[in-house]
Coordinates of C-alpha atoms in Angstrom, one line a residue:
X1 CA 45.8 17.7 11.5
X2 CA 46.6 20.3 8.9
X3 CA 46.8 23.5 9.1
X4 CA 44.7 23.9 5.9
X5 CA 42.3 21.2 7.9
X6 CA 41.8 23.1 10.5
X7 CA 40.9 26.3 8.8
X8 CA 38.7 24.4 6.8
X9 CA 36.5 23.0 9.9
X10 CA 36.9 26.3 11.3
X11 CA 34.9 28.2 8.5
X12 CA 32.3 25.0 8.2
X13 CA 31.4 25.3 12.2
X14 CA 31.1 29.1 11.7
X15 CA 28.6 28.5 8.3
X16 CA 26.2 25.9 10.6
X17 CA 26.1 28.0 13.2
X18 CA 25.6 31.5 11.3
X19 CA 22.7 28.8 9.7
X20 CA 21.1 28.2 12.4
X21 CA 21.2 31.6 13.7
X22 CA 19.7 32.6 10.6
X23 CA 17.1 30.4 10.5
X24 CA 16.1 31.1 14.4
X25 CA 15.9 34.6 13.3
X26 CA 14.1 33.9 10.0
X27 CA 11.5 32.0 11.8
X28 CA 10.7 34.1 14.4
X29 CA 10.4 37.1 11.8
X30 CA 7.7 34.5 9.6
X31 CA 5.9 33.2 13.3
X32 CA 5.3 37.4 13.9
X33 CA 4.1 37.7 10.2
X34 CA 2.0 34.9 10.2
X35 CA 4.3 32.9 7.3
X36 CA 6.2 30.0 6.8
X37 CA 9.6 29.3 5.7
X38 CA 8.8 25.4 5.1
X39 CA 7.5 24.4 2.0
X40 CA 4.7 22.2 3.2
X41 CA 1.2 22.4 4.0
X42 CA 0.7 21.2 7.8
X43 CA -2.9 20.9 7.8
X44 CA -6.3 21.1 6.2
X45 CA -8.2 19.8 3.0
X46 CA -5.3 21.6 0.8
X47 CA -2.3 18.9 2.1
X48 CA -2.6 17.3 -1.2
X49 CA 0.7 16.5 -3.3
X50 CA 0.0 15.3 -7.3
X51 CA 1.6 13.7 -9.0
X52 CA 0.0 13.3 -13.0
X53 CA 1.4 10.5 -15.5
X54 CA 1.2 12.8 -18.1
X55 CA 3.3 10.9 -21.6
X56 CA 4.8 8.7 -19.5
X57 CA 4.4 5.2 -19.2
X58 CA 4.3 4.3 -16.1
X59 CA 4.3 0.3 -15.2
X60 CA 5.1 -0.3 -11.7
X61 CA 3.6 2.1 -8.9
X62 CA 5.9 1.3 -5.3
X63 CA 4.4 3.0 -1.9
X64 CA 6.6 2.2 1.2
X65 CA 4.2 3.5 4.0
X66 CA 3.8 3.3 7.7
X67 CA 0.2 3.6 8.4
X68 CA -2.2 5.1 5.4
X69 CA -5.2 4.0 3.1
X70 CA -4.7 3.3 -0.3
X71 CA -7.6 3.7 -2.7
X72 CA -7.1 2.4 -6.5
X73 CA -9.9 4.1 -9.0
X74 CA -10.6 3.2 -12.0
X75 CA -12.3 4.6 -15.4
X76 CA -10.3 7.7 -14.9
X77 CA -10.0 10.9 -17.5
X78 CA -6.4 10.6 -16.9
X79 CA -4.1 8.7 -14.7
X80 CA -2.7 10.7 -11.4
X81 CA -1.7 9.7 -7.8
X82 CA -2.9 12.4 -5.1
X83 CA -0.9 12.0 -1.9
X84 CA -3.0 13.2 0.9
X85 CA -1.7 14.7 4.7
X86 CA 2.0 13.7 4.3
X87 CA 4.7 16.1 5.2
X88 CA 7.4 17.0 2.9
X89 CA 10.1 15.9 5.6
X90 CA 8.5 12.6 6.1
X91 CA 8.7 11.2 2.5
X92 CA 10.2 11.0 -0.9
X93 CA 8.7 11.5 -4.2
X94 CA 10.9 9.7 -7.1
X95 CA 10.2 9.2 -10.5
X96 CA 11.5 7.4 -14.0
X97 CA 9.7 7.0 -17.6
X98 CA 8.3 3.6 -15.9
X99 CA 8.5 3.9 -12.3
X100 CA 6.6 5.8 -9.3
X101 CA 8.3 5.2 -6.1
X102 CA 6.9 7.0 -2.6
X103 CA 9.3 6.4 0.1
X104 CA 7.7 7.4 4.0
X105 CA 10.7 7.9 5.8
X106 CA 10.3 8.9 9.6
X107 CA 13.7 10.4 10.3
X108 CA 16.3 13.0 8.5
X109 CA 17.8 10.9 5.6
X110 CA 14.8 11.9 4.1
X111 CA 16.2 15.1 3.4
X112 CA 19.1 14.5 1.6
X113 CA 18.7 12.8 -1.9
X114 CA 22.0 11.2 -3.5
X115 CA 22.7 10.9 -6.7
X116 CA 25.5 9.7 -8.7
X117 CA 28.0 12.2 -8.7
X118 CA 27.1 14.2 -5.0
X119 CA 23.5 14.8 -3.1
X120 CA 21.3 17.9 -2.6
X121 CA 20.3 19.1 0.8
X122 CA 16.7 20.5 1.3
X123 CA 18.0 23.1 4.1
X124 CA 19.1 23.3 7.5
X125 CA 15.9 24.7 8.5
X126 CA 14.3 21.5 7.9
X127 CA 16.3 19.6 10.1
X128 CA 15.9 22.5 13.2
X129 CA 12.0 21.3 11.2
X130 CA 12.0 18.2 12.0
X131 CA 11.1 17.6 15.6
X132 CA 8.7 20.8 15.7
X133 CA 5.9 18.3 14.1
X134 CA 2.8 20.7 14.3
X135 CA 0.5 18.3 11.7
X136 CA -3.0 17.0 13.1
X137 CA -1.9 13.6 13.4
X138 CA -5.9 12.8 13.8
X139 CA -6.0 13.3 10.2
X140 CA -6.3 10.2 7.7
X141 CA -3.0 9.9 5.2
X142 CA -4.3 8.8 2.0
X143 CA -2.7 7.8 -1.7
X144 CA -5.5 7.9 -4.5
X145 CA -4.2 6.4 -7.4
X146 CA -6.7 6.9 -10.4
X147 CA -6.0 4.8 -13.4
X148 CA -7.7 5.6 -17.2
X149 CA -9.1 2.2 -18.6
X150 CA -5.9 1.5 -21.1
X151 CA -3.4 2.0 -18.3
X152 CA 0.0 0.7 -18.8
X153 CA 0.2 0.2 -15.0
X154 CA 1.3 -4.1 -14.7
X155 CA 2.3 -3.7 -10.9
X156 CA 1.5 -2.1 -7.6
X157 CA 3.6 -2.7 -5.3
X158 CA 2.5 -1.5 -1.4
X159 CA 4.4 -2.4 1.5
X160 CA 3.2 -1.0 4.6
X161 CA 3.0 -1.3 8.8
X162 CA -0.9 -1.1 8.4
X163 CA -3.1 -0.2 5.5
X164 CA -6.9 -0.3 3.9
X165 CA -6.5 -0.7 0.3
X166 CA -9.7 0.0 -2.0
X167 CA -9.2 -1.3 -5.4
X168 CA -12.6 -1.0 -7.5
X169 CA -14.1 -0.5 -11.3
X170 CA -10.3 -1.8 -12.4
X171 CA -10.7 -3.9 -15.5
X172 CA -6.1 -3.5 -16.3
X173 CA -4.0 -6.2 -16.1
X174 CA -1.9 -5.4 -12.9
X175 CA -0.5 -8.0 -10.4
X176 CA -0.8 -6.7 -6.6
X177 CA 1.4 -7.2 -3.9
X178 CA 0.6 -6.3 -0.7
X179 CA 2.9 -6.8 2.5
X180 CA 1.7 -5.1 5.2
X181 CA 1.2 -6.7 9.3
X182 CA -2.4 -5.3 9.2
X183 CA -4.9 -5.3 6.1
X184 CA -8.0 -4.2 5.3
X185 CA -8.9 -5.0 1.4
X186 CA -12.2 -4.0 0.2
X187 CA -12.2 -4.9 -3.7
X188 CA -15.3 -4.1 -6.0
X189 CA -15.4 -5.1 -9.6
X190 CA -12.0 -5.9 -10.2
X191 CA -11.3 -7.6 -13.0
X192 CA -7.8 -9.1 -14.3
X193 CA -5.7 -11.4 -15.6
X194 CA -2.8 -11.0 -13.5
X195 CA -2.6 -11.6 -9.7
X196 CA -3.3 -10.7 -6.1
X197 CA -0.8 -11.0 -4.0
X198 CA -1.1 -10.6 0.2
X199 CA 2.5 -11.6 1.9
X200 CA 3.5 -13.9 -0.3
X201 CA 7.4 -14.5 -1.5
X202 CA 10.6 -15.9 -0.1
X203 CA 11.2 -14.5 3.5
X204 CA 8.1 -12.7 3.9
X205 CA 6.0 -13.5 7.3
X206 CA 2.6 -14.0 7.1
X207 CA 0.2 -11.0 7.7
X208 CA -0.9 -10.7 10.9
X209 CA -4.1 -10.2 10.3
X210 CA -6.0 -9.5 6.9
X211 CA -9.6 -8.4 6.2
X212 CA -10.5 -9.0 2.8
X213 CA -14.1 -8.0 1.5
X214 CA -14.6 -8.9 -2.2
X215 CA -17.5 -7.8 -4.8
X216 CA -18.0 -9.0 -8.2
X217 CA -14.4 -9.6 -8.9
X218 CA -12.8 -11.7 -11.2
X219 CA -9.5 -12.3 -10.7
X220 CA -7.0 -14.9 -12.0
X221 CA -4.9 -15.7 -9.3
X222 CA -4.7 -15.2 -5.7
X223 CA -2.3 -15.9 -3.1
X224 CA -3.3 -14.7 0.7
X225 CA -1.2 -16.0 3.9
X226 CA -2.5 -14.6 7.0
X227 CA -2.8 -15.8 10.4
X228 CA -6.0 -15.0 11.2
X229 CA -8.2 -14.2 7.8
X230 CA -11.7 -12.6 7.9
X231 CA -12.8 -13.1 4.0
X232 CA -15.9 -12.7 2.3
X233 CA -16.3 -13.0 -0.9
X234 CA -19.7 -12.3 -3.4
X235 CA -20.1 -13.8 -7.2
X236 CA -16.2 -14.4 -6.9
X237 CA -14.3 -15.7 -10.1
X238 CA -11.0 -17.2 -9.7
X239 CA -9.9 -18.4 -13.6
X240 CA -5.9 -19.9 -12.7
X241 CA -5.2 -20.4 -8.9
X242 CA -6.0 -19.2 -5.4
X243 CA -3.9 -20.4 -2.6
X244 CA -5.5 -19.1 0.9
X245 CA -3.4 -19.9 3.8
X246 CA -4.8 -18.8 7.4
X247 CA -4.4 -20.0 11.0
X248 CA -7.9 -18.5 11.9
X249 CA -10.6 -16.4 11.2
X250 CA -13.2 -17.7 8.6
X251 CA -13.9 -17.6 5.0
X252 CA -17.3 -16.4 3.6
X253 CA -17.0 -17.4 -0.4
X254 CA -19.6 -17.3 -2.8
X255 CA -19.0 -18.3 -6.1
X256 CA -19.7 -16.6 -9.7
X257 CA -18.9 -19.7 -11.5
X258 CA -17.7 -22.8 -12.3
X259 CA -14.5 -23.2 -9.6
X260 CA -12.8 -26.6 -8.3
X261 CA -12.3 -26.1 -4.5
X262 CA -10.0 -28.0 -1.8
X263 CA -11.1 -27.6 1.3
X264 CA -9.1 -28.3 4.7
X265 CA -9.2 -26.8 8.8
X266 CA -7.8 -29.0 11.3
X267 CA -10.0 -27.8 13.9
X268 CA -12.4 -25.6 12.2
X269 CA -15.7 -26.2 10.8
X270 CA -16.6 -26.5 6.8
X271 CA -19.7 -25.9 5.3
X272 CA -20.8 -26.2 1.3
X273 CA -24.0 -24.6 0.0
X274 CA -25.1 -25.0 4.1
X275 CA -24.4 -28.1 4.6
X276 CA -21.1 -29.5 6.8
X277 CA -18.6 -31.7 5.1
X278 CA -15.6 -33.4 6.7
X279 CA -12.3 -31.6 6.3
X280 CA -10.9 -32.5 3.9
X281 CA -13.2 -31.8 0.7
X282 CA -12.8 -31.4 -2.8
X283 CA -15.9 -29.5 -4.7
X284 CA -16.2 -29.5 -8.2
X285 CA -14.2 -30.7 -11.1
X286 CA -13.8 -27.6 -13.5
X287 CA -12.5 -24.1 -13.5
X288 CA -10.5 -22.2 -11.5
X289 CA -8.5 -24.4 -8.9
X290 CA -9.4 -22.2 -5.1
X291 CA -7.0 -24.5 -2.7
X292 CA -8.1 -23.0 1.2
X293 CA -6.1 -24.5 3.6
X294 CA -6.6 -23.5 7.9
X295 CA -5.7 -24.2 11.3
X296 CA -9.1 -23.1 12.7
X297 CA -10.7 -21.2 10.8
X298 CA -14.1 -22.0 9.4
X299 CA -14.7 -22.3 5.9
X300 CA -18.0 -21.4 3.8
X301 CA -18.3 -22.2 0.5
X302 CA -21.6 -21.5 -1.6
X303 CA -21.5 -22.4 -5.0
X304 CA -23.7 -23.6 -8.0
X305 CA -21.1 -25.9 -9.3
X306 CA -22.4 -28.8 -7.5
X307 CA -25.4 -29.3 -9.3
X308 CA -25.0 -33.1 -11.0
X309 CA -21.9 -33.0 -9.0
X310 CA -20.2 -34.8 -5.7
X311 CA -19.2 -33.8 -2.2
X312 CA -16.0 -35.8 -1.8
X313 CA -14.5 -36.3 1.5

């Protein structure tokens, strides 16, 4: 090694270690006055991060999350995303003129942020930080993502360990996709054109287990593939397609409309407006094609377009 190199790694071990001396020191002296020398908030109703839309026009919203509830709100004064009880050494905020991307990342890469030409480096005190995890871990991390009712939003993305995801009064044309082991969706009045989307796409598993609980939405396509699938649906409307894969579970539907249905469990029961039909089934003849397909899972379908219409099995 060179001289020059060996000076050089000198005067770098002597700067991390004066750094952490400092920052021993420095915290001590804040821990006496009762201060912090971290940015964030560890606890409490305050722990809220905003992030507003402002002129921009966002399109695509991206959360990568381990274990939070997402709530999606409609009919807003102005569009904004609140990110509730995360700590600033646990995730990464990034924006463009189209794009909002929320990365939870568990470990110290979070602190450093590249860029083209180098990277910037919160702080050596937030890596001494990051083990010293003082945050009520009882307490609920939440993204509220409040929309206005011309939104340029067309996609949210959320990829998560598990999630509940609350999507109501949304009338926007935005395709979801949601890949996540664990879900709970409760939707309520949610109207679009676009699509839902739960684990669906080359390579992706199927969801372990999904809860879906539907309200007065209308929705134009739908693709679910769960292994076991607890949905109920009320004065549903599926205009396009709806492909519902499960292994088990059940699914409660209702229908708003007009809807053609395909029907098929293996081992499961079926039901239509009460009464048990042979797997498989094909119910109605117009509207929206809903294709359910199951292992063992029940299936229960109530719907007004079999009036002067057949049962065929």
């Amino acid at each position: 090694m060179k001289p020059a190199s060996i000076i050089s790694l000198i005067v770098a071990v002597f700067i991390v270690v004066g750094g952490i001396i400092t920052c021993n020191v420095a915290q001590r002296m804040a821990d006496e006055s009762g201060q912090s020398i971290f940015s964030e908030i560890e606890s409490g109703e305050d722990n809220t991060r905003l992030f507003e839309f402002g002129d921009a026009k966002i399109n695509k919203i991206l959360l990568d999350l381990e274990n939070a509830e997402i709530t999606v709100i409609g009919g807003a004064e102005k569009s904004y995303i609140e990110f509730i009880n995360f700590k600033d050494n646990y995730y990464s905020l990034t924006s463009t003129s189209s794009l909002v991307s929320f990365d939870e990342t568990p470990d110290i890469t979070a602190m450093l942020t590249f860029w083209e030409s180098g990277f910037s480096f919160k702080g050596i005190r937030y890596m001494l930080n990051v083990n010293k995890d003082d945050t009520d871990h009882t307490a609920k991390k939440e993204v509220k993502i409040h929309l206005t009712g011309d939104s340029t939003v067309k996609q949210i993305e959320i990829n998560a360990s598990t999630c509940t995801i609350n999507v109501s009064n949304i009338a926007t044309d935005t395709d979801y996709f949601i890949t996540a082991d664990n879900i709970t969706l409760n939707t309520a009045n949610l109207m679009t054109s676009s699509a839902l989307n739960i684990n669906t796409g080359k390579d992706i598993p199927a969801a372990k287990s999904v809860i879906f609980n539907s309200d007065l939405d209308y929705i134009t396509n739908i693709n679910i593939n769960a292994e076991h699938l607890q949905f109920t649906a009320k004065s549903f409307m599926c205009s396009g397609n709806a492909s519902i894969n499960c292994e088990s579970g059940y699914v409660n539907l209702e229908s708003g409309g007009n809807m053609k249905f395909d029907l098929t469990s293996e081992t499961g029961s079926i039901f239509v407006n009460s009464a048990p039909v042979t797997s498989p089934c094909t119910v109605g003849t117009s509207g929206g094609s809903v294709n359910i397909t199951a292992k063992s899972a029940d299936i229960n379908v109530t719907t007004g377009a079999l009036t002067n219409q057949t049962v065929n099995n």
